[in-house]
mmCIF file of C-alpha atoms and ligand atoms in Angstrom:
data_model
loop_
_atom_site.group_PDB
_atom_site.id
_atom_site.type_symbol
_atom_site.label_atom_id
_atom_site.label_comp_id
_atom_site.label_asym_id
_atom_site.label_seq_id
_atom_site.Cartn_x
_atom_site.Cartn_y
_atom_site.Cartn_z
ATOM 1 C CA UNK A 1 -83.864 141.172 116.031
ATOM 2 C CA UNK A 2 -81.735 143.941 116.330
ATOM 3 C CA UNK A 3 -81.535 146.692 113.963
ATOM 4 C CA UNK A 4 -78.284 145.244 112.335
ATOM 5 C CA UNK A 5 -79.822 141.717 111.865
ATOM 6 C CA UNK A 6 -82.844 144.074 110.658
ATOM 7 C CA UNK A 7 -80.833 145.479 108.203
ATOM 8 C CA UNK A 8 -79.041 142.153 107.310
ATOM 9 C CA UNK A 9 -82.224 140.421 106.842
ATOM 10 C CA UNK A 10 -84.125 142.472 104.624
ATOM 11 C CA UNK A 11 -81.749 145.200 103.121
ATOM 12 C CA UNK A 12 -78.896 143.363 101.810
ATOM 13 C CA UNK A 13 -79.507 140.958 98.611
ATOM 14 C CA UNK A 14 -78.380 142.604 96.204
ATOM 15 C CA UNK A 15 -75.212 141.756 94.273
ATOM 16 C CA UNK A 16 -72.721 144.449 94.275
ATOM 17 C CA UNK A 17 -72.162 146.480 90.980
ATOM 18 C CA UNK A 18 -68.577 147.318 90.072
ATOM 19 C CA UNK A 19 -69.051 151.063 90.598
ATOM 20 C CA UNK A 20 -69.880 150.552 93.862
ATOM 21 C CA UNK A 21 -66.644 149.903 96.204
ATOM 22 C CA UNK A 22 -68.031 150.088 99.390
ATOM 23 C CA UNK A 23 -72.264 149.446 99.753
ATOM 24 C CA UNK A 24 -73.929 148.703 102.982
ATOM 25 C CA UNK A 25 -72.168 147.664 106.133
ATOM 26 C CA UNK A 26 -70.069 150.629 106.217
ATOM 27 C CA UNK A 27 -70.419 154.309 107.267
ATOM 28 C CA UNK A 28 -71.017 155.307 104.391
ATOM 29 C CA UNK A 29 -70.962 154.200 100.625
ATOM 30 C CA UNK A 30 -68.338 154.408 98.165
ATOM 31 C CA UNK A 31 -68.414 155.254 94.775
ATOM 32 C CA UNK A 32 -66.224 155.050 91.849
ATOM 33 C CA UNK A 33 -66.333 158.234 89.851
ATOM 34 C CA UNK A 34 -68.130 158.588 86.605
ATOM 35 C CA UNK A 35 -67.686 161.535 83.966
ATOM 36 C CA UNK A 36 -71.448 162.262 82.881
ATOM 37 C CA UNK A 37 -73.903 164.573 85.389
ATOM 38 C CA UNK A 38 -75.219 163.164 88.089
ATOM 39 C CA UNK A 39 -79.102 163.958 89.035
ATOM 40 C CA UNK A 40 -79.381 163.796 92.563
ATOM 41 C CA UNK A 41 -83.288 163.281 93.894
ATOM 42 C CA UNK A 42 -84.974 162.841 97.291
ATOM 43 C CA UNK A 43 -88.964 161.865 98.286
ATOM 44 C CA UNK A 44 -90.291 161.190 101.515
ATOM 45 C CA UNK A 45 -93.730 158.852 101.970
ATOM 46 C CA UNK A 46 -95.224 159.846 105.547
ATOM 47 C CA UNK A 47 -98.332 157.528 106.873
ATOM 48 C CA UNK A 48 -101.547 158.872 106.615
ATOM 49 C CA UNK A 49 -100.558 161.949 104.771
ATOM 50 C CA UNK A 50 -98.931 160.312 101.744
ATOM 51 C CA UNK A 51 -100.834 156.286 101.754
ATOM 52 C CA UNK A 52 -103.641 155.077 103.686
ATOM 53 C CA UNK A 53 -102.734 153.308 106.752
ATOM 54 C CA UNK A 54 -104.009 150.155 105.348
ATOM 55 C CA UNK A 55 -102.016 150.354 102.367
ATOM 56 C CA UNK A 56 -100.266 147.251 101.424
ATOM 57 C CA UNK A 57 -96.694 146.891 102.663
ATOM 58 C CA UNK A 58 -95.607 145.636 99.455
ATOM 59 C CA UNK A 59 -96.953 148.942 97.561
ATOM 60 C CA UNK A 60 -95.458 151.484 99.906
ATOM 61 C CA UNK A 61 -92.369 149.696 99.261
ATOM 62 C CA UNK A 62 -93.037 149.944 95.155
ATOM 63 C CA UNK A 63 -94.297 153.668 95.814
ATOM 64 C CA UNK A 64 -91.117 155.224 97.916
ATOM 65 C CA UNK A 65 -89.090 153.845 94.942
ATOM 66 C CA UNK A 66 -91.356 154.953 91.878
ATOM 67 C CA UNK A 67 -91.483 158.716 93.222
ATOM 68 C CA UNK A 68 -88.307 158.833 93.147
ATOM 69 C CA UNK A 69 -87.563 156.848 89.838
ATOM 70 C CA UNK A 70 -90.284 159.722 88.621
ATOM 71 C CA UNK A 71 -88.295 162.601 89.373
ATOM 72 C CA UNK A 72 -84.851 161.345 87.925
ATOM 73 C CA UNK A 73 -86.900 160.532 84.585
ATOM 74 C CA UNK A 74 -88.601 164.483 84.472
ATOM 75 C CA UNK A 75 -84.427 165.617 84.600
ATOM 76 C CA UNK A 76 -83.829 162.829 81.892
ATOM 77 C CA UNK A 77 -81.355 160.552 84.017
ATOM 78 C CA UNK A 78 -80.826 156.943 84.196
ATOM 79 C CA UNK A 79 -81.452 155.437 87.637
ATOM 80 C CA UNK A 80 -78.504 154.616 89.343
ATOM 81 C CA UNK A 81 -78.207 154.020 93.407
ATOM 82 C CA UNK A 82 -80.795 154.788 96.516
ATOM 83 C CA UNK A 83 -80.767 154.638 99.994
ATOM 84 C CA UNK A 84 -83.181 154.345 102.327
ATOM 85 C CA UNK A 85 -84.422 155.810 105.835
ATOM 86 C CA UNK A 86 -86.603 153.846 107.258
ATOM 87 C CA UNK A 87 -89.001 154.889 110.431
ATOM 88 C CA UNK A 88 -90.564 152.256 111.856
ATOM 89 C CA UNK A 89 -93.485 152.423 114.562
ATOM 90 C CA UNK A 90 -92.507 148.927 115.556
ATOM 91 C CA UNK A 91 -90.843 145.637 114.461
ATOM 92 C CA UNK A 92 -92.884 143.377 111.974
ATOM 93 C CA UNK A 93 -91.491 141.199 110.385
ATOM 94 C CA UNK A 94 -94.010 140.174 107.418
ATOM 95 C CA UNK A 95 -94.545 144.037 107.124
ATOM 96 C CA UNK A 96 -90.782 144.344 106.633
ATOM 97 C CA UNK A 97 -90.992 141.107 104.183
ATOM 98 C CA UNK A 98 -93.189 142.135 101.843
ATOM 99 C CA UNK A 99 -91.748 145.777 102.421
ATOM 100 C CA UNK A 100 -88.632 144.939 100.616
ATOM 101 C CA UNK A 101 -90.422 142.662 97.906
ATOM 102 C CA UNK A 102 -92.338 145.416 96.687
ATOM 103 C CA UNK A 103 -89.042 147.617 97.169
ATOM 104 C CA UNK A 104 -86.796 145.439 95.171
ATOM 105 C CA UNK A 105 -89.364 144.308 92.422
ATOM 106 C CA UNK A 106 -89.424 147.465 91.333
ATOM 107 C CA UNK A 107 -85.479 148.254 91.678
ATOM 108 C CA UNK A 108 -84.552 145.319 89.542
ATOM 109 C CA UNK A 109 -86.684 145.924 86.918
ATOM 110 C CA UNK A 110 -84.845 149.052 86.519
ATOM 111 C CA UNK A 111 -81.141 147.720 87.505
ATOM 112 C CA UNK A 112 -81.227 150.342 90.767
ATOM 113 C CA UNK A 113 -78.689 148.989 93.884
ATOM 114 C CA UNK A 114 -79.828 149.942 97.627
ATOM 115 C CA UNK A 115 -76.356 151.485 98.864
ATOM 116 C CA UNK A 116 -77.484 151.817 102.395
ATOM 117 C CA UNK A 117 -80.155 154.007 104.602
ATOM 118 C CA UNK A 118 -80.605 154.225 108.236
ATOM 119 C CA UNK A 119 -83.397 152.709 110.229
ATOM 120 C CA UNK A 120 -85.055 154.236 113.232
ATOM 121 C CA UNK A 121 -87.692 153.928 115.629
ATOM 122 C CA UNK A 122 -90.818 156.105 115.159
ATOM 123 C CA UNK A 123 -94.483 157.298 112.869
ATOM 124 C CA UNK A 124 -94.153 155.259 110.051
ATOM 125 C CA UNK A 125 -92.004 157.215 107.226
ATOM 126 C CA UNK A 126 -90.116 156.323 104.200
ATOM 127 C CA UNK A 127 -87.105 158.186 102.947
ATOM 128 C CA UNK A 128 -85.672 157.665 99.652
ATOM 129 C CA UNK A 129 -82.796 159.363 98.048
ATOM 130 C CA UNK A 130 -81.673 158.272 94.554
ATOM 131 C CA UNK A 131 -78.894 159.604 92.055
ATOM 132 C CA UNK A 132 -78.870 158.854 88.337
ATOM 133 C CA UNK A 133 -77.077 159.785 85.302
ATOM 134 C CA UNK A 134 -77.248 161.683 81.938
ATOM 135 C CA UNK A 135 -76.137 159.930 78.586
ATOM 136 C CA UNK A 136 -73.076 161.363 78.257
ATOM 137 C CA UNK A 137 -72.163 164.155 76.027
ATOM 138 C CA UNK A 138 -76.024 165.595 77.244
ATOM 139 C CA UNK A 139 -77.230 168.018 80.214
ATOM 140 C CA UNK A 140 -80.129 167.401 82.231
ATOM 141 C CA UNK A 141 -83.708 168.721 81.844
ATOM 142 C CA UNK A 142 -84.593 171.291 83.605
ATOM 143 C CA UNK A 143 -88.278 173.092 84.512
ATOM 144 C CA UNK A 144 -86.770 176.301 83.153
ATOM 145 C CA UNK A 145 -86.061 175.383 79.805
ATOM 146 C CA UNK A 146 -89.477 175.823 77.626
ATOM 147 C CA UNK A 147 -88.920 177.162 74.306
ATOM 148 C CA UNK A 148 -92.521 178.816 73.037
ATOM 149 C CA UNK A 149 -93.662 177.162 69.793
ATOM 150 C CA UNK A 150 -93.139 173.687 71.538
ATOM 151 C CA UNK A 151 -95.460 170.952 71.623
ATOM 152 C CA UNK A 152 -96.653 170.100 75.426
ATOM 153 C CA UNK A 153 -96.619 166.475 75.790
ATOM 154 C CA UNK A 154 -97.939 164.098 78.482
ATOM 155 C CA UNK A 155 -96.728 160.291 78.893
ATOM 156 C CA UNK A 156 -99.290 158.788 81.176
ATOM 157 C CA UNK A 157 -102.674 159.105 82.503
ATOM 158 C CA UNK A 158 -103.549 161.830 84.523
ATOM 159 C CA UNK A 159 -106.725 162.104 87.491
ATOM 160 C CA UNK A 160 -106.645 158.122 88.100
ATOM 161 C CA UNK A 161 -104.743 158.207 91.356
ATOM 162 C CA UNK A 162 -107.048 161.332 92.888
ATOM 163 C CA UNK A 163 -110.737 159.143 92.028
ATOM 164 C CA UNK A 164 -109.033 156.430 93.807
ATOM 165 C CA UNK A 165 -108.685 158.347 96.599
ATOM 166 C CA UNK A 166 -111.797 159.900 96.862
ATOM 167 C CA UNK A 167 -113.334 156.451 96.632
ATOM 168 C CA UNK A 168 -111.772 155.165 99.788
ATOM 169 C CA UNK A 169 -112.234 158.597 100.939
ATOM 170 C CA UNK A 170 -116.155 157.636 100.897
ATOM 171 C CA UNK A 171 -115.878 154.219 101.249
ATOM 172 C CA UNK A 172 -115.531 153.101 97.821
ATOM 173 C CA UNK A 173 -113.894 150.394 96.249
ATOM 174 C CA UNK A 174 -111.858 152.078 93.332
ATOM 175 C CA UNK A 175 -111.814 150.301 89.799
ATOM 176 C CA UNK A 176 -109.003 148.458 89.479
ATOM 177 C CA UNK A 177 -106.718 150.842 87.401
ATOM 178 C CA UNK A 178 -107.492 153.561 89.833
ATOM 179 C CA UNK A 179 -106.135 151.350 92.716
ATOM 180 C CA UNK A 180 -103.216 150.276 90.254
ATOM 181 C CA UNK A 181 -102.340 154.193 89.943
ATOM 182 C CA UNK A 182 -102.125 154.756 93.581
ATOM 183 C CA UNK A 183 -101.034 152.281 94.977
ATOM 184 C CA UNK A 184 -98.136 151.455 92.182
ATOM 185 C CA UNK A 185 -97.463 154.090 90.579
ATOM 186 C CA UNK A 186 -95.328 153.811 87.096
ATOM 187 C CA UNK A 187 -92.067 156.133 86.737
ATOM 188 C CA UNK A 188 -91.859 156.696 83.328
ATOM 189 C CA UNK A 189 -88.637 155.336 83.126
ATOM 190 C CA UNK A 190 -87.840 154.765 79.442
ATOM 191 C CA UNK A 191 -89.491 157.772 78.184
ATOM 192 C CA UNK A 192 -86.753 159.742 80.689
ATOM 193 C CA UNK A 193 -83.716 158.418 78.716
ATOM 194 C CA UNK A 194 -85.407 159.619 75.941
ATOM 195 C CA UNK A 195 -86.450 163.197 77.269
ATOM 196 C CA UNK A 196 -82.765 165.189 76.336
ATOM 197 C CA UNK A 197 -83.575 164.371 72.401
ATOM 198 C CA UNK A 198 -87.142 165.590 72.594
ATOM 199 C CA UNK A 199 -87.697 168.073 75.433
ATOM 200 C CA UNK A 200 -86.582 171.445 76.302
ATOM 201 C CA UNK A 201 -88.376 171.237 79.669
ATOM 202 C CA UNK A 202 -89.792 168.462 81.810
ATOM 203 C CA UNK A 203 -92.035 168.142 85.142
ATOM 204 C CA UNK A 204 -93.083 165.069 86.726
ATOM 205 C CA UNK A 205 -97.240 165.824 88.053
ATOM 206 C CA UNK A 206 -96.828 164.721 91.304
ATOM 207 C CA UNK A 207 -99.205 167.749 92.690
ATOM 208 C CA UNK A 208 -101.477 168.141 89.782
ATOM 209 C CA UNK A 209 -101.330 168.508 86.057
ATOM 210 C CA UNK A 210 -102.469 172.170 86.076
ATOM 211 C CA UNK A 211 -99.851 172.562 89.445
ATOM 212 C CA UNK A 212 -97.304 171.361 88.121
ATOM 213 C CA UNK A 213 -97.526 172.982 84.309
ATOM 214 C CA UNK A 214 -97.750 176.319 86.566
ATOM 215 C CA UNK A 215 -94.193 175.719 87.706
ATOM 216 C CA UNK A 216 -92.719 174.797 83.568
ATOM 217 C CA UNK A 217 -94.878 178.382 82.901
ATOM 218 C CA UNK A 218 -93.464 180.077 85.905
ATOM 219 C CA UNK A 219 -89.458 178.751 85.833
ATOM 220 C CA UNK A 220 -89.347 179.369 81.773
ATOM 221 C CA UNK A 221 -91.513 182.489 81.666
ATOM 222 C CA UNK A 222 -94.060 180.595 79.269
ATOM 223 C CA UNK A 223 -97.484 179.851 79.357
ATOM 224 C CA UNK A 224 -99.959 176.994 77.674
ATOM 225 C CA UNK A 225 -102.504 177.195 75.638
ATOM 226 C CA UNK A 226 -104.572 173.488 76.188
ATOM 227 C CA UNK A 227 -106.334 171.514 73.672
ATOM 228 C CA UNK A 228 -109.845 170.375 75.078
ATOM 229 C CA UNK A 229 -110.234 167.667 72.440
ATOM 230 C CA UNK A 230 -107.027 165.727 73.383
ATOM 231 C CA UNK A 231 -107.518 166.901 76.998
ATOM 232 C CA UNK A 232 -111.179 164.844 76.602
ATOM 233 C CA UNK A 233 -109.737 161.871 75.371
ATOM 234 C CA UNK A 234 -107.640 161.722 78.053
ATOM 235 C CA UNK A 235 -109.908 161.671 80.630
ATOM 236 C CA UNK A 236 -110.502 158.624 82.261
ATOM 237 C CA UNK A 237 -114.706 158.476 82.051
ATOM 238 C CA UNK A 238 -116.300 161.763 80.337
ATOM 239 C CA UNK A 239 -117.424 163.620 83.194
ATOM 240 C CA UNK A 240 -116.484 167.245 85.174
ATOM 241 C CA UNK A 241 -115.244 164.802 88.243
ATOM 242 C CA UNK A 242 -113.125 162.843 86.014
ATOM 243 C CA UNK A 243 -111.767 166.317 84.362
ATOM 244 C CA UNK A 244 -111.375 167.771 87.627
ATOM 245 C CA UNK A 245 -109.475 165.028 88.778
ATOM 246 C CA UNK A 246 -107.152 164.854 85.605
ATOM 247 C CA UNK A 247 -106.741 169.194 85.983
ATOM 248 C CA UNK A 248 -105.611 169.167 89.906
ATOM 249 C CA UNK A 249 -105.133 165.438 90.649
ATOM 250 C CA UNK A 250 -101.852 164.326 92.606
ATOM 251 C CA UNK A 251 -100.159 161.327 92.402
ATOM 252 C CA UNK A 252 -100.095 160.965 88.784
ATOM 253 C CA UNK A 253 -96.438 160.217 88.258
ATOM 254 C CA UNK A 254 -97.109 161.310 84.513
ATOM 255 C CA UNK A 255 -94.767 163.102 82.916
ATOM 256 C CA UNK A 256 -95.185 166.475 81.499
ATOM 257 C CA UNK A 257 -92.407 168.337 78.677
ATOM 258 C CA UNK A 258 -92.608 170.847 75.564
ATOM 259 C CA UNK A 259 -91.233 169.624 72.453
ATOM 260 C CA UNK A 260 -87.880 170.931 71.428
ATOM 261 C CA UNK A 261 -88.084 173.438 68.260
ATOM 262 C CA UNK A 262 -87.601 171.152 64.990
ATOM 263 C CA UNK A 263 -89.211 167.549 66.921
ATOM 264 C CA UNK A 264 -91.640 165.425 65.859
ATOM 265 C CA UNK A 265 -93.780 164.323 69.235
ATOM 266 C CA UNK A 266 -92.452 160.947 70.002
ATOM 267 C CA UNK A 267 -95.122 158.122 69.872
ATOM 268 C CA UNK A 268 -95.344 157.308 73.145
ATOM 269 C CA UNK A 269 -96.576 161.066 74.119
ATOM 270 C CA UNK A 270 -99.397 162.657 74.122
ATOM 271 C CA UNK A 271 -99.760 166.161 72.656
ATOM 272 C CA UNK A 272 -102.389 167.943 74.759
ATOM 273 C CA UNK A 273 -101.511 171.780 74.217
ATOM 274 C CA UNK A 274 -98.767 174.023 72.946
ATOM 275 C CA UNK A 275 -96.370 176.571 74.653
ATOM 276 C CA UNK A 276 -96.718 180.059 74.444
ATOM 277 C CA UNK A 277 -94.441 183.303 74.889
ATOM 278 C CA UNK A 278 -95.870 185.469 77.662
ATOM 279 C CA UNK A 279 -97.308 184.941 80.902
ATOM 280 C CA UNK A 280 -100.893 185.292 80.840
ATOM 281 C CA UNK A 281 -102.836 182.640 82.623
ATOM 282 C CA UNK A 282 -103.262 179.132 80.975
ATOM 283 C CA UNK A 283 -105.919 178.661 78.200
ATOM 284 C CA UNK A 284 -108.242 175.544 77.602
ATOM 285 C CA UNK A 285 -109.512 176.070 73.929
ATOM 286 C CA UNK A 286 -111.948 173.490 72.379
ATOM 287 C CA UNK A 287 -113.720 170.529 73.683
ATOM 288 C CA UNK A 288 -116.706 170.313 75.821
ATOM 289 C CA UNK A 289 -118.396 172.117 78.417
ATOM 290 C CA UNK A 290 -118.253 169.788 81.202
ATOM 291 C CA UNK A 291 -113.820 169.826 80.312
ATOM 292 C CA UNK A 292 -114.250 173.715 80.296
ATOM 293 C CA UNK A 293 -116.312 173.745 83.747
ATOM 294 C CA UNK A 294 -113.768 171.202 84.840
ATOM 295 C CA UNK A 295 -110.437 173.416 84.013
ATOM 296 C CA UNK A 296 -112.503 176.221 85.699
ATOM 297 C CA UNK A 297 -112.697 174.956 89.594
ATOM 298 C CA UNK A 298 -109.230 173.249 89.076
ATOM 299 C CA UNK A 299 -107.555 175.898 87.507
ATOM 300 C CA UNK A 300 -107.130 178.629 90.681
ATOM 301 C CA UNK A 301 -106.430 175.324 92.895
ATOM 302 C CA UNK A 302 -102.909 175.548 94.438
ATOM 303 C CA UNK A 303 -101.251 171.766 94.276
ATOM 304 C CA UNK A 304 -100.966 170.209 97.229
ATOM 305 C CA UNK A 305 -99.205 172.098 100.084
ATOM 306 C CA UNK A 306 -98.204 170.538 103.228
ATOM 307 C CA UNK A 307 -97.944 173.965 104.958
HETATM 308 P P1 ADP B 401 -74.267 154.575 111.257
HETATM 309 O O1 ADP B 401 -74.446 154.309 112.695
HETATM 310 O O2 ADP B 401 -72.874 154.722 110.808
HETATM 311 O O3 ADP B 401 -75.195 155.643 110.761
HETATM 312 P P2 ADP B 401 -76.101 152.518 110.716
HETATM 313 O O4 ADP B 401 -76.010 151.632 111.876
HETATM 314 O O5 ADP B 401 -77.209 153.500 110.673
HETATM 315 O O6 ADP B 401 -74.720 153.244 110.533
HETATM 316 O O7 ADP B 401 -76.158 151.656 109.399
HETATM 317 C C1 ADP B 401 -75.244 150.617 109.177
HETATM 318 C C2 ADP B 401 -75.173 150.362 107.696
HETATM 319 O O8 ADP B 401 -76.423 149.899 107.245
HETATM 320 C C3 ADP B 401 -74.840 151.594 106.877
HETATM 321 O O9 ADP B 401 -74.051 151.178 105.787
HETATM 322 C C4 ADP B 401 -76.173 152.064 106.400
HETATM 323 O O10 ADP B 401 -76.060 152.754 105.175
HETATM 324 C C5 ADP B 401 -76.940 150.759 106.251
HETATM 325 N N1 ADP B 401 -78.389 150.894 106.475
HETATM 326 C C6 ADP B 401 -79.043 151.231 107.614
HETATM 327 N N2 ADP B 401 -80.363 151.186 107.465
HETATM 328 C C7 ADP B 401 -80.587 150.818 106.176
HETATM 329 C C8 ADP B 401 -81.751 150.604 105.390
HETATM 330 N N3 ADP B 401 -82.974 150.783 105.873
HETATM 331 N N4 ADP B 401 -81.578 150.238 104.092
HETATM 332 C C9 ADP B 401 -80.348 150.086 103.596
HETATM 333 N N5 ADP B 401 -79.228 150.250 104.269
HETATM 334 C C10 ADP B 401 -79.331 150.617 105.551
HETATM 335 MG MG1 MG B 402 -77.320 155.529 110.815
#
């Protein structure tokens, strides 16, 4: 096969939308213009550093969508268009098959057209760029935008994805739900086109719940005071690991915003804490000892850094 009949094969069954004049085939795509902002985002998926080399090829395919379906739901945008950039070590074809299955499962369920991508020769690596848009008449949510008094709110589980990867770490077999959160992870979608009415800022915990509220505290000049008893019910068994792997897990693909002044929390959010003027380090108040230990070790843990 070569890479044309490649691309052909796999990367081109998807009807065309009427905003798109030009898709793949082309050097490049064409789009018709559109008044409301557009949320650009971008995720890459490198073997061994981001999946397991025996991951599935149909979940790697699900996964370097859902990132990026994550991140345009933490700005509040609809998803739109992707490409992709694919690296390939070699040719397979029932890798490449059930590739694109798990790929365009999870881009119909959410209406999303492949408008091209380039395919090359090398370490297994999955690029995916994808652009959405903002109901019009609204503006995109930003990191920078916590108003103290707020509400923090999480929709999603948090820690699931890190215990299953410190079971296969050791040799484990990870529950089923923990497998389920690694391997396909669930953009939060639906509660993004909600975000603009409810949130004054938004993060998607792809390094780490405690990581990733650092960067809300640090672009808005905030901090957080934590509840432990709604922290405790949402970890997954009650136990430090479990709480240390809900405080600095990665992977989640929850997302995290503070409640706009004058909002009820929406019911499919979870209040776990409030937002606080100042900058003084985050607080954990309430709950038990093993949460507090927990919050303790994770809390001074950087995300995870490449570099
Ligand atoms: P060029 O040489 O102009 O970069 P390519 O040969 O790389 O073009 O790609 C040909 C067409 O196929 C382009 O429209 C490109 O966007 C599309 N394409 C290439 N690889 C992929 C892929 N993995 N998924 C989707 N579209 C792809
Ligand atoms: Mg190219």
């Amino acid at each position: 096969m070569t890479e044309f009949q490649l691309i052909e094969r796999y990367f081109t069954s998807q009807e065309k939308p009427s905003w798109l004049r030009t898709g793949i085939g082309d050097d490049g795509a064409v789009l018709t213009s559109d008044p409301r902002q557009q949320v650009v985002v971008t995720d890459t998926l490198v073997e061994n550093v981001h999946f397991f080399a025996n991951t599935s090829a149909h979940a790697v395919g699900h996964k370097a969508l859902a990132v990026n379906l994550s991140d345009l739901a933490a700005m509040g945008a609809e998803p739109r268009w992707v490409t992709l950039n694919l690296t390939l070590p070699e040719q397979n074809e029932s890798w490449l098959q059930a590739f694109a299955e798990g790929f365009y499962a999870l881009a119909e369920q959410y209406g999303v057209t492949l408008i091209g991508g380039d395919t090359t020769r090398g370490p297994l690596s999955i690029t995916v760029t994808a652009g959405g848009y903002i109901a019009k008449g609204q503006t995109a949510v930003l990191r920078s935008g916590a108003i103290a008094g707020g509400d923090l709110c999480v929709v999603g589980a948090l820690g699931l994805a890190a215990l299953a990867v410190a079971k296969r770490k050791a040799g484990e077999q990870p529950s089923e739900d923990q497998a389920n959160a690694l391997d396909y992870p669930q953009a939060q979608v639906a509660a993004g086109l909600e975000l603009q009415q409810y949130a004054s800022a938004a993060i998607d915990v792809s390094d780490g719940f405690l990581a990733d509220l650092k960067h809300i505290a640090e672009a808005s000049s905030v901090s957080f005071c934590l509840d432990g008893n709604a922290l405790q019910q949402m970890a997954a068994e009650q136990n430090e690991e479990s709480a240390i792997a809900m405080f600095s897990g990665g992977d989640d693909y929850a997302l995290l915003f503070v409640l706009s002044p004058g909002k009820q929390p929406p019911a499919w959010a979870q209040v776990v804490g409030s937002c606080v003027s100042g900058s003084a380090p985050l607080k954990l108040v309430g709950g038990p000892d093993w949460l507090h230990s927990a919050f303790d070790k994770a809390k001074n843990k950087a995300g995870y850094q490449h570099f």
